[in-house]
């Protein structure tokens, strides 16, 4: 148990106003603040499930963002919390600065809540949400009650964050804007390092360096866990070891006596079993989500849990009980003998890994993917790689780009990807007809995946409704 003195709220967070409070990261911070007794207020552009949940927990929330939201509070906030997505022109942020209210980045607020805990941070270009979630559920199974903050909702609890009493804090560490350099973990996992988010970092070299800087924030006696099968993560481990940092590797290509060597992976339609050799002991880990990439994530979670003091048997049982994360190959429903899933993959490597998993889950059926590119910069940079990954499916629907924080770029559309796909492909820029198009392509026994980081997630239920009509 963590002593109460260690759990006192930082003074600056006792009355916190969160701009964009409905987002995955911001709502997680809000949940923990509320559980720790803070007065929490916030705003978002529209009503959402997250706002309904936070309001029920006592948060004072506004739909729509205006300077008057700050002045309407019974007392001025001790801090206003923002993410990188909040621009300086935001009226609430401008009002806070004009009033001299301290402004904290979301990661700074989360780092304040980590004080007094043993912290495990999961980083990497891909797989960090799933790995963080696996570690959290396994530690819960071991009755260690960790606090956690994850970029997705656990299927077990429907929550993305929790204030626990166990003295451990597990957090997904986001490299996209470099904000994970706020954390100082005692255990750090890096699943992979592959250039991404170059709209922020600028170059592949700068992107790689931010991981080096993150590793340098480890506690002096901390542990870095890296995937030896990923070139970027393995090189990160080599460099860290030369600087005297304790490193443990996992994967098929390991040789150190303390490393976790994967001996085999047996895929199954609903997951798989990975056999790991660790310090001369063979451990069979059942993974209830499909894909060899998920097997790697499970081994990373196992090592992190053991370093945090969890028992082997408890971790193995907890990983077998892991039910997945919302939007990570999430089962949306069935229409006849057609299954529909939804996945967050928005980088070529993620798309490729998830379609391999979908192929296993589909059995003798076809894989039909409805893909929505995310960000104009990423679409332009990786159009060929996206097309190669999508060509693992049997039939592909490519939607137009979900721009998110970016302005449209002339000539950059989903057609850049569709034109390069080598299997039957349909470019459909009209979002409102995409569900009907996809349903019309489906045959009995097919597996359908809606894929991307944008609003493509809305199409799963619509495709199921169309299939039911037919």
XYZ file of C-alpha atoms in Angstrom:
470
model
C 0.000 0.000 0.000
C 1.119 3.568 -0.637
C 1.236 5.748 2.453
C -1.390 8.509 2.436
C 1.276 11.218 2.658
C 2.653 10.031 -0.650
C -0.756 10.326 -2.277
C -1.433 13.946 -1.417
C -2.330 15.927 -4.485
C 0.276 18.353 -5.775
C -0.928 21.824 -4.751
C -1.202 22.891 -8.370
C -3.685 20.131 -9.160
C -6.180 20.558 -6.337
C -8.469 22.603 -8.590
C -7.676 21.564 -12.159
C -9.420 22.678 -15.343
C -8.753 20.382 -18.327
C -9.265 21.735 -21.841
C -10.299 18.920 -24.183
C -11.185 16.763 -21.194
C -12.992 14.159 -23.302
C -9.827 12.995 -25.067
C -8.264 9.633 -24.224
C -5.282 11.047 -22.364
C -7.027 13.985 -20.723
C -9.998 11.990 -19.449
C -7.580 9.540 -17.826
C -5.870 12.317 -15.886
C -9.297 13.625 -14.858
C -10.390 10.214 -13.545
C -7.331 9.938 -11.313
C -7.642 13.525 -10.096
C -11.271 12.932 -9.142
C -10.376 9.720 -7.310
C -7.664 11.605 -5.411
C -10.146 14.245 -4.248
C -9.413 17.127 -6.606
C -12.036 19.569 -7.853
C -12.065 18.893 -11.589
C -13.599 21.043 -14.278
C -13.131 20.934 -18.010
C -14.518 21.434 -21.469
C -14.752 19.688 -24.787
C -16.129 20.482 -28.211
C -18.984 18.011 -27.944
C -20.787 15.663 -25.584
C -19.313 12.175 -25.350
C -19.321 8.982 -23.346
C -16.210 10.209 -21.519
C -17.940 13.433 -20.453
C -20.991 11.552 -19.197
C -18.752 9.296 -17.102
C -16.677 12.162 -15.669
C -19.776 14.208 -14.890
C -21.170 11.236 -12.953
C -17.953 11.204 -10.912
C -18.400 14.848 -9.956
C -16.565 16.841 -12.603
C -17.996 20.238 -13.606
C -18.020 20.171 -17.401
C -18.797 22.509 -20.280
C -19.699 21.523 -23.836
C -18.082 24.105 -26.074
C -14.988 26.138 -25.281
C -15.156 29.778 -24.211
C -13.291 32.138 -21.901
C -16.451 32.376 -19.808
C -16.016 28.714 -18.804
C -13.047 29.774 -16.665
C -14.770 32.765 -15.070
C -17.935 30.713 -14.405
C -16.104 28.416 -11.977
C -16.773 28.963 -8.255
C -13.045 29.543 -7.700
C -10.195 30.081 -10.173
C -8.377 26.847 -11.103
C -5.004 26.177 -9.492
C -3.913 24.953 -12.929
C -5.218 24.617 -16.448
C -4.174 21.379 -18.119
C -3.756 21.095 -21.896
C -2.502 18.631 -24.477
C -0.347 19.404 -27.498
C -3.542 19.502 -29.582
C -4.741 22.664 -27.786
C -3.634 25.724 -29.725
C -2.574 29.006 -28.088
C -5.608 30.662 -29.681
C -7.973 28.494 -27.640
C -10.164 30.978 -25.718
C -9.893 29.135 -22.409
C -6.118 28.825 -22.659
C -5.855 32.517 -23.563
C -8.069 33.425 -20.588
C -5.941 31.322 -18.240
C -2.730 32.959 -19.400
C -4.281 36.438 -19.105
C -5.343 35.645 -15.537
C -1.917 34.301 -14.603
C -3.220 30.769 -13.978
C -0.431 28.147 -14.300
C -0.720 26.024 -17.458
C 0.475 22.411 -17.391
C 0.848 19.908 -20.190
C -1.138 16.723 -19.640
C 2.103 14.762 -19.181
C 3.257 17.174 -16.451
C -0.008 16.639 -14.594
C 0.323 12.880 -14.929
C 3.926 13.002 -13.733
C 2.727 14.833 -10.624
C 0.232 12.049 -9.946
C 2.982 9.433 -10.293
C 4.868 10.777 -7.268
C 5.217 8.201 -4.507
C 4.734 5.233 -6.829
C 6.997 2.775 -8.565
C 6.438 3.752 -12.180
C 6.417 1.558 -15.286
C 6.204 3.382 -18.618
C 5.459 1.620 -21.889
C 6.777 3.378 -24.992
C 7.262 2.535 -28.658
C 6.042 3.448 -32.103
C 3.528 0.603 -32.062
C 1.943 -1.624 -29.438
C 2.227 0.607 -26.397
C -1.513 0.739 -25.656
C -1.897 -3.044 -25.880
C 1.259 -3.724 -23.854
C 0.297 -1.205 -21.160
C -3.151 -2.766 -20.986
C -1.796 -6.315 -20.744
C 0.557 -5.329 -17.936
C -2.233 -3.538 -16.080
C -4.705 -6.419 -16.286
C -2.051 -8.975 -15.285
C -1.015 -6.881 -12.252
C -4.678 -6.530 -11.291
C -5.004 -10.316 -11.549
C -2.082 -10.540 -9.101
C -4.112 -8.289 -6.736
C -1.481 -5.520 -6.870
C -4.099 -2.839 -7.721
C -1.924 -0.560 -9.868
C -2.819 2.978 -10.787
C -2.832 3.248 -14.567
C -3.276 5.641 -17.457
C -3.769 4.141 -20.916
C -4.601 5.571 -24.330
C -7.539 3.201 -24.722
C -10.367 1.672 -22.690
C -9.819 -1.772 -21.185
C -12.502 -4.223 -22.249
C -12.555 -5.619 -18.703
C -13.493 -2.340 -17.013
C -14.330 0.054 -19.822
C -11.903 2.542 -18.226
C -8.692 4.132 -19.464
C -7.377 5.133 -16.025
C -7.664 4.215 -12.371
C -6.322 5.349 -9.016
C -5.042 2.218 -7.298
C -3.740 1.532 -3.820
C -0.913 -0.803 -4.735
C 2.034 1.595 -4.991
C 2.575 0.892 -8.706
C 1.743 3.293 -11.518
C 1.575 1.945 -15.090
C 1.447 4.498 -17.890
C 1.454 4.547 -21.644
C 4.275 6.920 -22.609
C 3.565 8.968 -25.736
C 6.509 9.888 -27.916
C 4.466 11.700 -30.570
C 5.146 15.143 -29.079
C 8.064 14.218 -26.831
C 5.946 14.693 -23.722
C 7.079 11.370 -22.250
C 10.312 13.141 -21.338
C 8.394 14.401 -18.291
C 8.374 10.911 -16.722
C 11.107 9.252 -14.644
C 10.191 5.548 -14.573
C 11.842 2.724 -12.698
C 10.800 0.291 -15.448
C 10.639 1.311 -19.102
C 9.506 -0.867 -21.998
C 10.265 0.129 -25.593
C 8.402 -2.152 -27.985
C 9.896 -0.716 -31.197
C 11.381 2.436 -32.683
C 10.330 3.233 -36.247
C 10.121 6.783 -37.667
C 6.685 8.356 -37.194
C 5.193 11.705 -36.165
C 7.706 13.503 -38.353
C 5.264 16.429 -38.514
C 6.448 17.132 -34.964
C 9.973 15.679 -34.796
C 11.070 16.692 -38.297
C 13.557 13.918 -39.047
C 13.975 10.204 -38.362
C 17.142 11.024 -36.414
C 15.281 13.442 -34.142
C 12.533 10.878 -33.599
C 15.091 8.246 -32.574
C 16.918 10.653 -30.286
C 13.794 11.370 -28.260
C 13.747 7.684 -27.247
C 17.388 7.947 -26.159
C 16.478 10.965 -24.042
C 13.537 9.017 -22.575
C 15.786 6.109 -21.583
C 18.161 8.543 -19.876
C 15.289 9.498 -17.544
C 15.190 6.009 -16.021
C 15.892 5.713 -12.312
C 19.607 4.972 -11.768
C 18.775 1.418 -10.713
C 15.911 1.057 -13.224
C 15.423 -1.483 -15.982
C 15.004 -0.936 -19.720
C 13.112 -3.725 -21.518
C 13.448 -3.757 -25.322
C 12.343 -5.982 -28.192
C 15.404 -7.575 -29.768
C 13.463 -8.354 -32.957
C 13.013 -4.660 -33.717
C 16.128 -3.013 -35.130
C 15.412 0.380 -33.578
C 14.590 -0.933 -30.104
C 17.541 -3.322 -30.125
C 19.946 -0.505 -31.052
C 18.431 1.595 -28.278
C 19.178 -1.235 -25.856
C 22.769 -1.545 -27.067
C 23.392 2.166 -26.600
C 21.764 2.149 -23.166
C 23.867 -0.801 -21.990
C 27.031 1.069 -23.002
C 25.904 3.937 -20.760
C 25.604 1.558 -17.817
C 21.819 1.137 -17.923
C 20.425 -2.267 -17.028
C 18.811 -3.797 -20.141
C 16.651 -6.883 -20.654
C 15.627 -8.067 -24.108
C 12.797 -10.219 -25.416
C 12.035 -11.825 -28.762
C 13.237 -14.552 -31.079
C 16.733 -13.061 -31.476
C 18.111 -12.898 -27.958
C 21.074 -14.629 -26.374
C 21.690 -13.056 -22.961
C 21.218 -15.205 -19.839
C 18.627 -12.808 -18.398
C 16.760 -12.263 -21.665
C 13.407 -13.783 -22.616
C 13.774 -15.886 -25.739
C 10.633 -16.807 -27.655
C 10.943 -20.467 -28.575
C 7.672 -20.809 -30.473
C 4.327 -19.196 -31.157
C 1.226 -21.247 -31.926
C -1.456 -19.040 -33.532
C -5.122 -19.752 -32.912
C -8.245 -18.058 -34.319
C -8.880 -16.358 -30.979
C -5.272 -15.732 -29.959
C -2.268 -17.974 -29.511
C 0.260 -19.531 -27.161
C 3.819 -18.245 -26.936
C 6.559 -20.357 -25.300
C 9.280 -18.317 -23.612
C 12.619 -19.413 -22.195
C 13.559 -17.229 -19.227
C 16.529 -18.083 -16.999
C 16.428 -21.752 -18.090
C 12.705 -22.017 -17.342
C 10.112 -22.575 -20.090
C 6.929 -20.539 -19.661
C 3.816 -20.934 -21.818
C 1.816 -17.733 -22.108
C -1.696 -17.842 -23.568
C -2.632 -14.644 -25.388
C -6.361 -14.119 -25.943
C -5.891 -11.663 -28.834
C -4.596 -12.805 -32.237
C -1.306 -11.910 -33.873
C 2.387 -12.567 -33.364
C 2.815 -8.873 -32.511
C 0.448 -9.382 -29.583
C 2.574 -12.328 -28.443
C 5.594 -10.012 -28.324
C 3.582 -7.460 -26.370
C 2.561 -10.124 -23.865
C 6.180 -11.130 -23.256
C 7.125 -7.482 -22.705
C 4.308 -7.154 -20.175
C 5.436 -10.360 -18.452
C 8.981 -9.047 -17.973
C 7.775 -5.686 -16.695
C 5.447 -7.378 -14.218
C 8.212 -9.623 -12.907
C 10.479 -6.610 -12.426
C 7.682 -4.938 -10.448
C 7.544 -7.926 -8.106
C 4.584 -9.872 -9.478
C 4.741 -13.698 -9.378
C 5.275 -15.617 -12.622
C 2.177 -17.776 -12.259
C -0.008 -14.776 -11.486
C 1.300 -12.843 -14.491
C 0.757 -15.794 -16.821
C -2.807 -16.277 -15.571
C -3.482 -12.547 -15.826
C -2.206 -12.336 -19.394
C -4.427 -15.264 -20.367
C -7.389 -13.361 -18.898
C -6.662 -10.187 -20.863
C -9.726 -9.379 -22.948
C -8.311 -6.695 -25.197
C -8.623 -2.936 -25.576
C -11.264 -0.890 -27.279
C -10.321 -0.300 -30.933
C -7.507 -2.898 -30.889
C -8.974 -5.638 -33.091
C -12.199 -5.111 -31.185
C -15.054 -7.433 -32.093
C -18.041 -5.305 -33.108
C -20.535 -8.010 -33.969
C -21.682 -10.700 -36.344
C -24.206 -10.726 -39.183
C -24.848 -14.302 -40.195
C -21.429 -15.863 -40.620
C -19.672 -12.519 -41.234
C -17.675 -11.023 -38.362
C -16.821 -7.323 -38.092
C -13.871 -5.933 -36.127
C -12.489 -2.428 -35.548
C -8.834 -1.511 -35.191
C -6.831 1.645 -34.504
C -3.883 0.798 -36.809
C -2.727 3.928 -38.627
C 0.919 3.215 -39.513
C 1.992 0.727 -42.226
C 3.704 -1.575 -39.742
C 0.586 -1.659 -37.561
C -1.676 -2.263 -40.558
C 0.509 -5.128 -41.740
C 0.678 -6.783 -38.310
C -3.066 -6.494 -37.748
C -3.961 -7.884 -41.158
C -1.713 -10.892 -40.502
C -3.657 -11.421 -37.288
C -6.947 -10.968 -39.154
C -5.874 -13.597 -41.679
C -5.388 -16.098 -38.859
C -8.732 -15.202 -37.304
C -10.533 -15.428 -40.658
C -9.634 -19.091 -41.187
C -10.959 -20.098 -44.605
C -12.845 -16.792 -45.052
C -11.655 -13.672 -46.839
C -10.380 -10.510 -45.156
C -12.065 -7.270 -46.222
C -10.551 -4.059 -44.837
C -12.024 -0.561 -44.801
C -9.069 1.751 -44.246
C -9.080 5.451 -43.411
C -5.676 7.175 -43.720
C -4.785 9.391 -40.756
C -3.021 12.736 -41.339
C -2.057 14.198 -44.702
C 1.639 14.174 -43.826
C 1.610 10.471 -42.946
C -0.420 9.576 -46.037
C 1.999 11.393 -48.330
C 5.076 9.922 -46.659
C 3.902 6.303 -46.408
C 1.469 5.870 -49.344
C 3.469 3.024 -50.908
C 4.014 1.265 -47.574
C 0.311 1.536 -46.702
C -0.596 0.014 -50.067
C 1.818 -2.885 -49.577
C 0.378 -3.588 -46.116
C -3.241 -3.355 -47.269
C -2.533 -5.706 -50.167
C -2.421 -8.542 -47.623
C -6.233 -8.348 -47.527
C -8.506 -9.910 -50.142
C -10.498 -6.745 -50.795
C -9.798 -3.155 -49.754
C -11.884 -0.011 -49.388
C -9.807 3.162 -48.954
C -11.540 6.237 -47.559
C -10.332 9.808 -47.732
C -7.789 11.189 -45.261
C -8.848 11.978 -41.708
C -6.907 15.195 -41.244
C -7.209 15.515 -37.443
C -4.932 18.424 -36.494
C -3.658 19.044 -40.052
C -4.987 21.218 -42.841
C -5.701 19.526 -46.229
C -2.758 19.289 -48.602
C -3.425 19.606 -52.353
C -3.213 16.264 -54.111
C -3.019 14.214 -50.916
C -6.077 11.947 -50.730
C -6.822 8.313 -50.100
C -6.331 7.755 -53.820
C -2.555 7.993 -53.268
C -2.811 4.702 -51.408
C -5.632 3.067 -53.382
C -3.804 3.526 -56.681
C -0.915 1.424 -55.352
C -2.903 -1.466 -53.812
C -2.419 -4.717 -55.755
C -5.612 -6.570 -54.726
C -9.198 -5.532 -55.599
C -9.532 -1.991 -54.222
C -12.198 0.707 -54.086
C -11.411 4.357 -53.333
C -14.464 5.938 -51.735
C -14.151 9.611 -50.718
C -17.818 9.844 -49.636
C -17.876 8.659 -46.025
C -21.656 8.316 -45.872
C -21.771 5.596 -48.543
C -18.750 3.619 -47.323
C -20.719 1.210 -45.105
C -23.053 0.252 -47.930
C -20.128 -0.203 -50.319
C -18.271 -2.446 -47.879
C -21.362 -4.522 -47.093
C -21.921 -5.063 -50.810
C -18.442 -6.552 -51.184
C -18.814 -9.060 -48.374
C -19.397 -12.785 -48.917
C -20.442 -15.421 -46.420
C -17.633 -16.347 -44.030
C -15.679 -13.114 -44.549
C -14.020 -11.129 -41.792
C -14.335 -7.338 -42.066
C -11.983 -4.868 -40.360
C -12.561 -1.128 -40.168
C -9.136 0.402 -39.626
C -7.648 3.791 -38.814
C -7.303 6.368 -36.041
C -10.212 8.589 -37.153
C -13.971 8.296 -37.319
C -13.830 5.101 -39.393
C -14.656 3.420 -36.074
C -18.273 4.532 -36.633
C -18.633 2.272 -39.663
C -18.573 -1.116 -37.915
C -22.151 -0.924 -36.593
C -23.321 0.577 -39.896
C -21.792 -2.288 -41.877
C -23.459 -4.797 -39.559
C -26.809 -3.028 -40.034
C -26.386 -3.135 -43.824
C -25.508 -6.823 -43.715
C -28.541 -7.566 -41.568
C -30.764 -5.906 -44.175
C -29.390 -8.215 -46.838
